[in-house]
XYZ file of C-alpha atoms in Angstrom:
614
model
C -7.337 -4.688 31.788
C -5.573 -1.433 31.035
C -8.348 -0.011 28.895
C -10.882 -0.028 31.703
C -9.525 3.111 33.359
C -11.320 6.163 31.984
C -10.154 9.770 32.009
C -12.027 12.012 34.381
C -15.112 13.833 33.195
C -18.357 12.758 31.523
C -18.023 10.209 28.742
C -19.515 11.349 25.458
C -18.543 8.436 23.215
C -19.068 4.795 24.031
C -17.605 1.496 22.820
C -18.931 0.306 19.459
C -19.824 -3.378 18.939
C -18.083 -4.576 15.793
C -21.423 -5.586 14.280
C -22.451 -1.897 14.363
C -19.097 -0.504 13.219
C -20.016 -0.074 9.558
C -23.219 1.829 10.367
C -21.474 4.005 12.976
C -18.800 4.962 10.470
C -21.458 5.745 7.866
C -23.192 8.113 10.295
C -19.947 9.777 11.352
C -18.875 10.204 7.719
C -21.980 12.177 6.725
C -21.675 15.910 6.022
C -18.009 15.642 5.106
C -17.127 13.654 8.257
C -18.681 16.255 10.558
C -19.236 13.849 13.455
C -15.716 12.464 13.166
C -14.384 15.998 13.558
C -16.647 16.628 16.552
C -15.487 13.426 18.208
C -11.835 14.196 17.521
C -12.169 17.739 18.872
C -13.682 16.351 22.087
C -10.483 14.458 22.912
C -8.374 15.747 25.821
C -5.117 17.330 24.673
C -3.014 15.529 27.265
C -1.115 18.676 28.250
C -3.220 19.497 31.312
C -2.287 16.511 33.472
C 1.398 16.328 32.566
C 4.608 18.139 33.490
C 7.519 18.599 31.105
C 10.367 19.774 33.312
C 13.029 17.469 31.862
C 12.095 18.184 28.253
C 12.237 21.942 28.869
C 15.659 21.973 30.505
C 18.148 24.106 28.601
C 20.459 21.116 28.062
C 17.649 19.111 26.461
C 15.903 21.644 24.251
C 18.133 20.979 21.240
C 17.312 17.286 21.487
C 13.654 17.981 20.663
C 12.769 18.045 16.986
C 9.677 20.180 17.627
C 9.439 22.531 20.631
C 5.745 21.762 21.201
C 6.011 17.946 21.053
C 7.513 16.905 24.379
C 7.371 13.776 26.563
C 5.613 13.880 29.935
C 7.923 13.510 32.917
C 5.911 10.598 34.339
C 6.011 8.475 31.169
C 9.266 9.481 29.471
C 11.911 6.885 28.681
C 14.883 7.409 31.000
C 18.300 6.410 29.690
C 21.287 5.538 31.842
C 23.556 8.508 32.418
C 26.759 8.694 30.395
C 29.813 9.315 32.595
C 27.639 11.182 35.076
C 26.766 13.855 32.506
C 23.661 15.804 33.590
C 20.643 15.332 31.307
C 22.318 12.510 29.339
C 19.385 10.372 30.484
C 16.949 12.359 28.304
C 15.453 11.336 24.978
C 12.220 12.529 23.381
C 10.369 9.238 23.799
C 7.444 7.999 25.897
C 6.140 4.657 27.118
C 2.704 3.871 25.660
C 0.375 1.090 26.776
C -1.146 -1.399 24.388
C -4.647 -2.817 24.742
C -3.740 -5.036 27.699
C 0.038 -4.816 27.842
C 1.630 -2.058 29.900
C 4.417 -0.166 28.104
C 3.996 -2.278 24.981
C 5.311 0.592 22.862
C 7.774 3.431 22.998
C 6.563 6.408 20.957
C 9.553 8.479 19.856
C 10.356 11.391 17.616
C 12.377 10.711 14.477
C 16.037 10.899 15.575
C 17.912 14.128 14.931
C 21.544 13.936 13.875
C 22.627 14.821 17.420
C 20.305 12.234 19.033
C 21.026 9.166 16.875
C 23.469 7.781 19.455
C 20.841 8.206 22.186
C 18.290 6.430 19.999
C 20.463 3.316 19.655
C 21.323 3.469 23.352
C 17.583 3.381 24.043
C 17.104 0.378 21.745
C 19.872 -1.475 23.584
C 18.893 -0.557 27.128
C 15.181 -1.244 26.579
C 15.967 -4.585 24.888
C 13.740 -3.580 21.969
C 13.809 -5.953 19.011
C 11.507 -4.043 16.647
C 11.564 -0.498 15.280
C 8.529 0.811 13.388
C 9.302 3.809 11.163
C 6.325 5.704 9.727
C 7.986 8.600 7.915
C 10.385 9.045 5.061
C 13.679 10.792 5.732
C 12.486 13.796 3.733
C 8.983 14.864 2.794
C 8.199 17.932 0.718
C 11.946 18.751 0.797
C 11.905 18.985 4.596
C 13.925 16.663 6.807
C 11.620 14.524 8.922
C 14.149 12.094 10.361
C 17.918 11.640 10.256
C 19.107 8.345 8.797
C 20.131 6.439 11.879
C 21.273 3.221 10.194
C 24.024 2.327 7.684
C 22.982 1.439 4.129
C 25.394 -1.480 4.213
C 28.172 -2.847 6.372
C 28.585 -1.646 9.951
C 28.655 1.661 11.795
C 29.155 2.540 15.429
C 26.752 4.988 17.059
C 28.176 6.010 20.415
C 28.791 2.679 22.117
C 26.432 0.631 19.922
C 27.731 -1.082 16.786
C 25.060 -1.601 14.129
C 25.573 -4.017 11.224
C 23.159 -4.481 8.316
C 22.147 -8.127 7.967
C 19.352 -7.945 5.396
C 17.083 -5.550 3.526
C 13.867 -6.509 1.717
C 11.990 -3.821 -0.216
C 8.253 -4.345 -0.763
C 5.688 -2.051 -2.307
C 4.380 -0.491 0.921
C 7.251 -1.065 3.295
C 10.889 -2.076 3.675
C 12.198 -4.575 6.227
C 15.767 -4.061 7.416
C 17.486 -6.373 9.865
C 20.385 -5.226 11.999
C 22.770 -7.003 14.318
C 23.593 -4.656 17.191
C 26.196 -5.026 19.929
C 27.328 -2.890 22.849
C 30.945 -1.737 22.785
C 31.058 -0.878 26.498
C 33.794 -2.687 28.452
C 31.304 -4.011 31.012
C 27.761 -5.304 30.744
C 26.110 -7.629 28.203
C 28.183 -8.286 25.100
C 25.947 -10.739 23.256
C 24.786 -9.368 19.875
C 21.068 -8.905 19.253
C 18.914 -8.936 16.151
C 16.775 -5.832 15.606
C 14.174 -5.542 12.836
C 13.247 -2.166 11.407
C 9.965 -2.057 9.499
C 9.771 1.130 7.478
C 6.323 1.999 6.092
C 6.995 3.979 2.908
C 3.471 4.516 1.561
C 2.278 7.242 3.880
C 1.706 10.277 1.626
C 3.355 13.621 2.343
C -0.069 15.057 3.122
C -3.052 13.406 4.740
C -3.398 9.658 5.209
C -3.064 6.594 2.948
C -5.861 6.284 0.391
C -6.610 2.763 1.591
C -5.772 1.088 4.931
C -4.928 -2.258 3.315
C -1.192 -1.584 3.118
C -1.093 -0.441 6.745
C -2.956 -3.548 7.909
C -0.503 -5.817 6.106
C 2.356 -3.809 7.573
C 0.947 -4.105 11.089
C 0.562 -7.850 10.661
C 4.227 -8.077 9.674
C 5.243 -6.075 12.746
C 3.318 -8.463 14.992
C 4.868 -11.483 13.282
C 8.467 -10.269 13.542
C 8.412 -8.961 17.107
C 9.663 -11.668 19.520
C 7.335 -12.621 22.354
C 9.641 -11.594 25.205
C 11.323 -8.573 23.635
C 11.260 -5.080 25.085
C 8.849 -2.370 23.902
C 8.248 -1.888 20.186
C 9.785 1.473 19.290
C 7.444 3.423 16.995
C 8.432 6.737 15.466
C 7.415 9.096 12.709
C 8.802 12.622 12.720
C 7.212 14.096 15.847
C 6.225 10.747 17.321
C 2.552 11.571 17.870
C 0.507 11.664 14.634
C 1.269 8.612 12.513
C 2.821 6.951 15.559
C -0.394 7.345 17.546
C -2.462 6.163 14.588
C -0.440 2.948 14.306
C -0.604 2.216 18.040
C -4.369 2.805 18.239
C -5.087 0.512 15.281
C -2.983 -2.219 16.888
C -4.724 -1.871 20.258
C -8.233 -1.728 18.808
C -7.611 -4.819 16.675
C -6.643 -6.636 19.875
C -9.778 -5.305 21.593
C -11.873 -6.399 18.623
C -10.606 -9.973 19.045
C -11.055 -9.983 22.815
C -14.353 -8.140 23.314
C -15.954 -7.861 19.837
C -16.062 -4.096 20.230
C -13.795 -1.069 19.818
C -13.391 2.088 21.897
C -11.215 4.454 19.909
C -12.166 7.604 21.815
C -11.347 6.075 25.204
C -8.035 4.622 24.096
C -6.794 7.797 22.404
C -7.794 9.755 25.510
C -5.729 7.412 27.683
C -2.562 7.410 25.630
C -2.682 11.199 25.350
C -2.016 11.162 29.085
C 1.172 9.247 28.312
C 2.241 11.415 25.366
C 0.300 14.568 24.381
C -1.245 14.993 20.930
C -1.202 11.281 20.090
C -3.242 11.035 16.860
C -2.729 14.551 15.623
C -5.460 15.198 13.033
C -9.100 14.348 12.418
C -8.010 12.654 9.165
C -5.787 10.282 11.143
C -8.621 9.685 13.607
C -10.999 8.827 10.761
C -8.354 6.594 9.167
C -8.222 4.523 12.361
C -11.932 3.728 12.008
C -11.527 2.953 8.306
C -8.707 0.528 9.070
C -10.725 -1.203 11.772
C -13.730 -1.552 9.477
C -11.515 -2.928 6.706
C -10.105 -5.477 9.112
C -13.535 -6.437 10.441
C -15.149 -6.831 7.011
C -12.356 -8.609 5.175
C -10.055 -9.962 7.876
C -6.614 -11.336 7.164
C -6.452 -12.863 3.687
C -2.756 -13.704 3.539
C -1.785 -17.333 3.894
C 1.414 -19.323 3.709
C 1.996 -21.066 0.397
C 2.201 -24.430 2.179
C -1.460 -24.089 3.196
C -2.690 -22.925 -0.214
C -4.042 -26.279 -1.414
C -6.040 -26.772 1.777
C -7.360 -23.214 1.524
C -8.533 -23.836 -2.045
C -10.405 -26.943 -0.938
C -12.129 -24.841 1.714
C -13.075 -22.214 -0.861
C -14.804 -24.848 -2.963
C -16.861 -26.255 -0.078
C -19.926 -24.859 1.684
C -19.320 -23.508 5.168
C -21.665 -24.726 7.913
C -23.102 -21.270 8.629
C -23.273 -20.118 4.995
C -25.518 -21.117 2.124
C -22.701 -20.297 -0.309
C -19.371 -21.936 -0.989
C -16.315 -20.132 0.338
C -15.396 -18.824 -3.098
C -18.818 -17.198 -3.498
C -18.515 -15.604 -0.069
C -15.053 -14.261 -0.911
C -16.322 -12.876 -4.199
C -19.248 -11.247 -2.391
C -16.747 -9.311 -0.295
C -15.053 -8.066 -3.461
C -18.305 -6.832 -4.954
C -19.051 -4.878 -1.768
C -16.025 -2.625 -2.231
C -17.377 0.911 -2.457
C -16.796 2.828 -5.690
C -15.645 6.308 -4.678
C -17.183 8.393 -7.448
C -16.216 11.604 -5.675
C -12.576 10.768 -6.492
C -13.144 10.574 -10.267
C -13.562 14.250 -11.096
C -11.049 14.416 -13.956
C -12.419 11.403 -15.800
C -15.967 12.704 -15.447
C -15.249 15.982 -17.215
C -17.306 16.055 -20.449
C -14.193 16.321 -22.637
C -12.674 13.252 -20.992
C -15.809 11.123 -20.873
C -15.631 11.057 -24.674
C -12.353 9.171 -24.314
C -13.919 6.336 -22.300
C -14.808 3.127 -24.104
C -17.549 2.650 -21.515
C -18.480 5.691 -19.444
C -18.967 3.663 -16.255
C -15.272 2.770 -16.165
C -13.358 5.866 -15.067
C -9.933 6.047 -13.346
C -9.560 7.487 -9.881
C -7.822 10.854 -9.722
C -5.236 9.761 -7.173
C -3.536 7.185 -9.393
C -4.546 8.054 -12.939
C -1.808 8.110 -15.564
C -0.961 11.714 -16.414
C 0.353 12.629 -19.865
C 2.271 15.757 -20.786
C -0.101 18.565 -21.749
C -0.021 19.586 -25.404
C 0.598 23.294 -25.764
C -2.655 25.206 -26.085
C -4.812 22.053 -25.896
C -6.847 21.502 -22.742
C -7.428 18.035 -21.281
C -4.609 16.453 -23.315
C -2.990 15.233 -20.087
C -5.803 12.691 -19.633
C -6.039 9.051 -20.647
C -8.342 6.392 -19.253
C -5.582 4.495 -17.447
C -4.531 3.804 -13.860
C -1.288 2.952 -12.099
C -1.420 -0.303 -10.121
C 1.240 -1.500 -7.693
C 3.031 -4.818 -7.931
C 4.224 -6.812 -4.935
C 7.586 -5.094 -4.598
C 7.352 -2.086 -6.865
C 4.998 0.875 -6.918
C 3.229 1.710 -10.185
C 4.377 -1.595 -11.676
C 1.378 -1.806 -13.992
C -0.665 0.555 -16.101
C -4.212 -0.799 -16.419
C -6.077 0.731 -19.335
C -8.933 0.194 -21.760
C -8.464 -0.994 -25.309
C -7.631 2.151 -27.327
C -10.336 3.859 -29.364
C -9.626 5.301 -32.801
C -9.452 8.810 -31.330
C -7.365 7.790 -28.284
C -4.714 5.656 -29.981
C -2.328 8.629 -30.147
C -2.743 9.102 -26.398
C -2.078 5.385 -25.897
C 1.272 5.573 -27.680
C 2.135 8.841 -25.947
C 1.563 7.037 -22.647
C 3.737 4.095 -23.683
C 6.498 6.498 -24.729
C 6.351 8.975 -21.852
C 6.227 6.292 -19.164
C 8.994 4.253 -20.844
C 6.897 1.107 -21.227
C 8.702 -1.745 -22.977
C 5.922 -4.286 -22.464
C 2.263 -4.230 -23.534
C -0.120 -7.066 -22.611
C -3.280 -7.366 -24.730
C -6.085 -9.622 -23.464
C -8.719 -9.247 -26.149
C -9.156 -9.563 -29.888
C -9.727 -6.514 -32.057
C -13.234 -7.817 -32.777
C -15.332 -10.329 -30.865
C -18.869 -11.419 -31.728
C -18.790 -8.894 -34.588
C -18.244 -6.045 -32.135
C -15.236 -3.735 -31.969
C -13.327 -4.407 -28.777
C -10.054 -2.617 -29.427
C -8.742 -0.348 -32.154
C -5.773 -2.001 -33.891
C -3.091 0.369 -32.709
C -0.198 -1.319 -34.534
C 0.587 -1.897 -38.227
C 0.242 -5.349 -39.753
C 3.290 -4.542 -41.870
C 5.533 -1.546 -42.357
C 4.903 1.417 -40.097
C 2.176 3.790 -38.977
C 2.366 7.221 -37.357
C 0.092 8.464 -34.594
C 0.772 12.096 -33.765
C 4.483 12.455 -33.065
C 5.113 8.723 -32.664
C 5.872 6.207 -35.420
C 5.398 2.485 -34.826
C 7.191 0.016 -37.103
C 6.510 -3.704 -36.783
C 9.713 -5.756 -36.740
C 8.383 -9.251 -36.008
C 5.128 -11.110 -35.374
C 5.291 -14.678 -34.053
C 2.623 -17.007 -32.647
C 3.531 -19.306 -29.753
C 0.577 -21.479 -28.718
C -2.021 -18.981 -27.443
C 0.252 -15.920 -27.455
C 1.233 -13.638 -30.338
C 4.478 -11.798 -29.671
C 4.977 -8.636 -31.697
C 8.060 -6.427 -31.595
C 7.735 -2.754 -32.500
C 10.357 -0.111 -33.112
C 8.812 3.031 -31.648
C 10.216 6.402 -32.724
C 9.489 9.791 -31.198
C 9.706 12.203 -34.114
C 10.154 15.466 -32.198
C 12.552 14.860 -29.292
C 13.291 17.662 -26.887
C 16.807 18.963 -26.448
C 17.381 16.960 -23.252
C 16.067 13.691 -24.724
C 18.846 11.481 -26.038
C 16.766 8.403 -26.857
C 14.582 8.750 -29.966
C 13.757 5.097 -30.595
C 12.730 2.259 -28.329
C 11.758 -1.384 -28.746
C 8.338 -2.311 -27.380
C 7.100 -5.902 -27.187
C 3.403 -6.726 -27.237
C 2.113 -9.996 -25.773
C -1.293 -10.688 -27.319
C -3.089 -13.435 -25.397
C -5.584 -15.386 -27.535
C -6.643 -17.805 -24.799
C -9.642 -15.813 -23.682
C -12.857 -17.100 -25.309
C -15.440 -14.661 -26.626
C -17.857 -15.938 -23.987
C -16.841 -17.010 -20.508
C -13.353 -17.554 -19.170
C -10.260 -19.594 -20.123
C -10.697 -23.337 -19.733
C -7.478 -23.639 -17.717
C -4.873 -21.469 -16.037
C -1.814 -22.746 -17.916
C -2.066 -20.252 -20.766
C -2.171 -17.350 -18.328
C 0.804 -18.748 -16.413
C 2.760 -19.048 -19.678
C 1.883 -15.453 -20.515
C 3.070 -14.258 -17.122
C 6.339 -16.164 -17.469
C 6.983 -14.588 -20.886
C 6.255 -11.099 -19.586
C 8.480 -11.687 -16.577
C 11.388 -12.665 -18.824
C 10.840 -9.543 -20.933
C 10.887 -7.350 -17.819
C 14.173 -8.852 -16.675
C 15.729 -7.882 -19.987
C 14.315 -4.357 -20.307
C 14.170 -3.076 -16.723
C 11.287 -2.547 -14.367
C 9.348 0.106 -16.222
C 5.538 -0.065 -16.052
C 3.802 -2.928 -17.843
C 0.805 -1.694 -19.829
C -2.127 -4.133 -19.564
C -5.347 -3.670 -21.505
C -8.394 -5.691 -22.441
C -11.702 -5.241 -24.193
C -14.579 -3.020 -23.105
C -16.871 -4.214 -20.297
C -19.914 -4.099 -22.602
C -22.198 -6.209 -20.425
C -22.001 -3.667 -17.603
C -24.568 -1.547 -19.421
C -26.938 -4.538 -19.386
C -26.531 -5.201 -15.674
C -24.188 -8.135 -16.179
C -20.659 -8.675 -15.006
C -17.831 -6.467 -16.207
C -16.173 -8.496 -18.916
C -13.293 -6.155 -19.594
C -12.438 -5.928 -15.941
C -12.711 -9.689 -15.601
C -9.672 -9.993 -17.811
C -7.695 -7.015 -16.674
C -8.388 -7.265 -12.968
C -7.420 -10.903 -13.107
C -4.212 -10.302 -14.972
C -3.089 -7.459 -12.766
C -3.840 -9.720 -9.836
C -2.180 -12.887 -11.093
C 0.674 -10.973 -12.692
C 1.438 -9.283 -9.402
C 1.201 -12.606 -7.593
C 3.551 -14.603 -9.772
C 6.005 -11.819 -10.560
C 7.780 -11.921 -7.214
C 9.099 -15.476 -7.124
C 10.340 -16.882 -3.890
C 7.659 -15.311 -1.718
C 5.881 -17.489 0.818
C 2.677 -15.554 1.428
C 0.199 -15.343 -1.426
C -2.857 -13.166 -1.067
C -6.048 -14.782 -2.265
C -8.542 -12.188 -1.009
C -7.083 -8.695 -0.945
C -5.847 -8.937 -4.506
C -9.206 -7.891 -5.845
C -9.734 -5.432 -3.014
C -6.481 -3.663 -3.725
C -6.859 -3.765 -7.475
C -10.219 -2.113 -7.055
C -8.367 1.000 -6.033
C -7.033 1.224 -9.547
C -10.188 2.042 -11.432
C -13.853 1.678 -10.685
C -14.051 -2.081 -10.378
C -11.015 -4.077 -11.488
C -12.587 -7.225 -10.097
C -12.738 -10.742 -11.553
C -15.997 -12.656 -11.835
C -16.759 -15.633 -9.623
C -16.053 -18.080 -12.427
C -12.725 -16.449 -13.131
C -11.793 -16.478 -9.449
C -12.539 -20.193 -9.364
C -10.469 -20.852 -12.478
C -7.539 -18.868 -11.123
C -7.639 -20.675 -7.806
C -7.428 -24.012 -9.589
C -4.459 -22.721 -11.571
C -2.428 -21.827 -8.465
C -0.934 -25.205 -7.441
C 2.206 -26.014 -9.372
C 2.698 -22.470 -10.606
C 5.484 -20.155 -9.614
C 5.522 -19.085 -5.960
C 3.089 -16.291 -5.499
C 3.267 -13.038 -3.623
C 0.685 -10.335 -3.161
C -1.449 -8.886 -5.865
C -1.509 -5.464 -7.358
C -2.215 -2.479 -5.156
C -3.376 0.954 -6.138
C -1.525 3.794 -4.491
C -1.965 7.498 -4.010
C 0.004 9.672 -6.406
C 1.080 13.218 -5.677
C -0.510 14.841 -8.687
């Protein structure tokens, strides 16, 4: 086993049994992650034991993106020489071991314009079938990687012809498939299929807010990589930070399965002897632990649609080692998701708490909807609303509370500024003689809120759904704004009883189908979804408002992307919970939704909250 070899010197950090992982992370996270920083700073740099003669040769210096990120001589990838040219065998890339597999990965820098040909030569010579890309081409206006593939058609890079076969864009990553073939007169001529998996949700600074997207991405990498292919080529910009993070998570997940423990410190120490500075920051080091804990606690919740019916039967039966049915156990996992109150500073300002229908429901700062600031008026950029991802598109939904009388202007400003053409309402204006939502539209004629006028054009009832069309006019357009009016359609779902949950899933499926058709006609601007207030939260009960909204964001995201074969029945709630404090359905609602799945449109993944650069 490759992991058993330890670097020289006394060992300060020992393997962690998975059963103790949560507690160990809690201890390390105290005092602003002080112990994580201490552990990270105890890692060997990797420079001491290596030599870098080839990387430092004059002919090779321009091939390095960063002068201080160089491959060790003993572990560098050596290319075949081109026409006997000295140093044409050099590329800034290193072999990296996996948990048990020697040279499972190649860690590389993001190709420079002058090294793209070498990059494809490496892919061909190493018989690699999978490329993992963990950077965007530009971040903060700085080039991080040259585009080394054609957008469409074919292009020849040196002696390697690359043709685009397919491209699938999802919310956290893009999968591109290339057919590559050598153009050399001798040697193997048979074309090969290469998959590039491009993770697009790594923020310009720091690490992803949640590891869920990365775990799904890593699962896809494992699924697409053929069993007998060459090393998986992993690159970011320098080929050490995000690249090292990805490789360590992969290896430790394998160790978790094999030994029921993880040894992050040992593994990072070892791979730093193969490529210095692997895992570059303490934030990345901490993120590795967070990803491993996420995987241990919640596991893999994706399943193929063909196995959905069997999975639902399992959820409704009692497992041998549990005193709860599977659905209750799955719901228990959702309720254990930690609410990160430290990331709700804006919503907890006194001026903004007055805008909350219920003060316990506050949006996170990282994905809150930001309005334009009114001149001379503080806090007017705030509304109690959160962006939520769909399956393919970021920020596909806006999840918000039912407007209050003093926030209705902000509601319409949000609809206008974020170009929403679709509003989904999941409550009545009054229920059980209690106000649940201010009526923000006119019954007839028009009404003006601030600078926005709303005129009702039609109001029709179709079974359990009222469909209202509004002509929305912005009364004070700026010079650069051509559009002054816009049609907005509201879908008002009446199928939610005042107490409990809908009796069947058909009404919700019909609602989703109607919204989907509207989106196809108006473009993929955010869908605004709102419900009533979670009034029972104050009495220690379940969160009624979030029952509705969390469910709809979840189901809407699932059914929206038709033709997908992998629904997510567990992480939907987990990911939606990143949107606001607890966008989670109740157990009864989860059960009802699960019964509504068979026979509905093919489902994808549910909504995902993402970090926003605000």
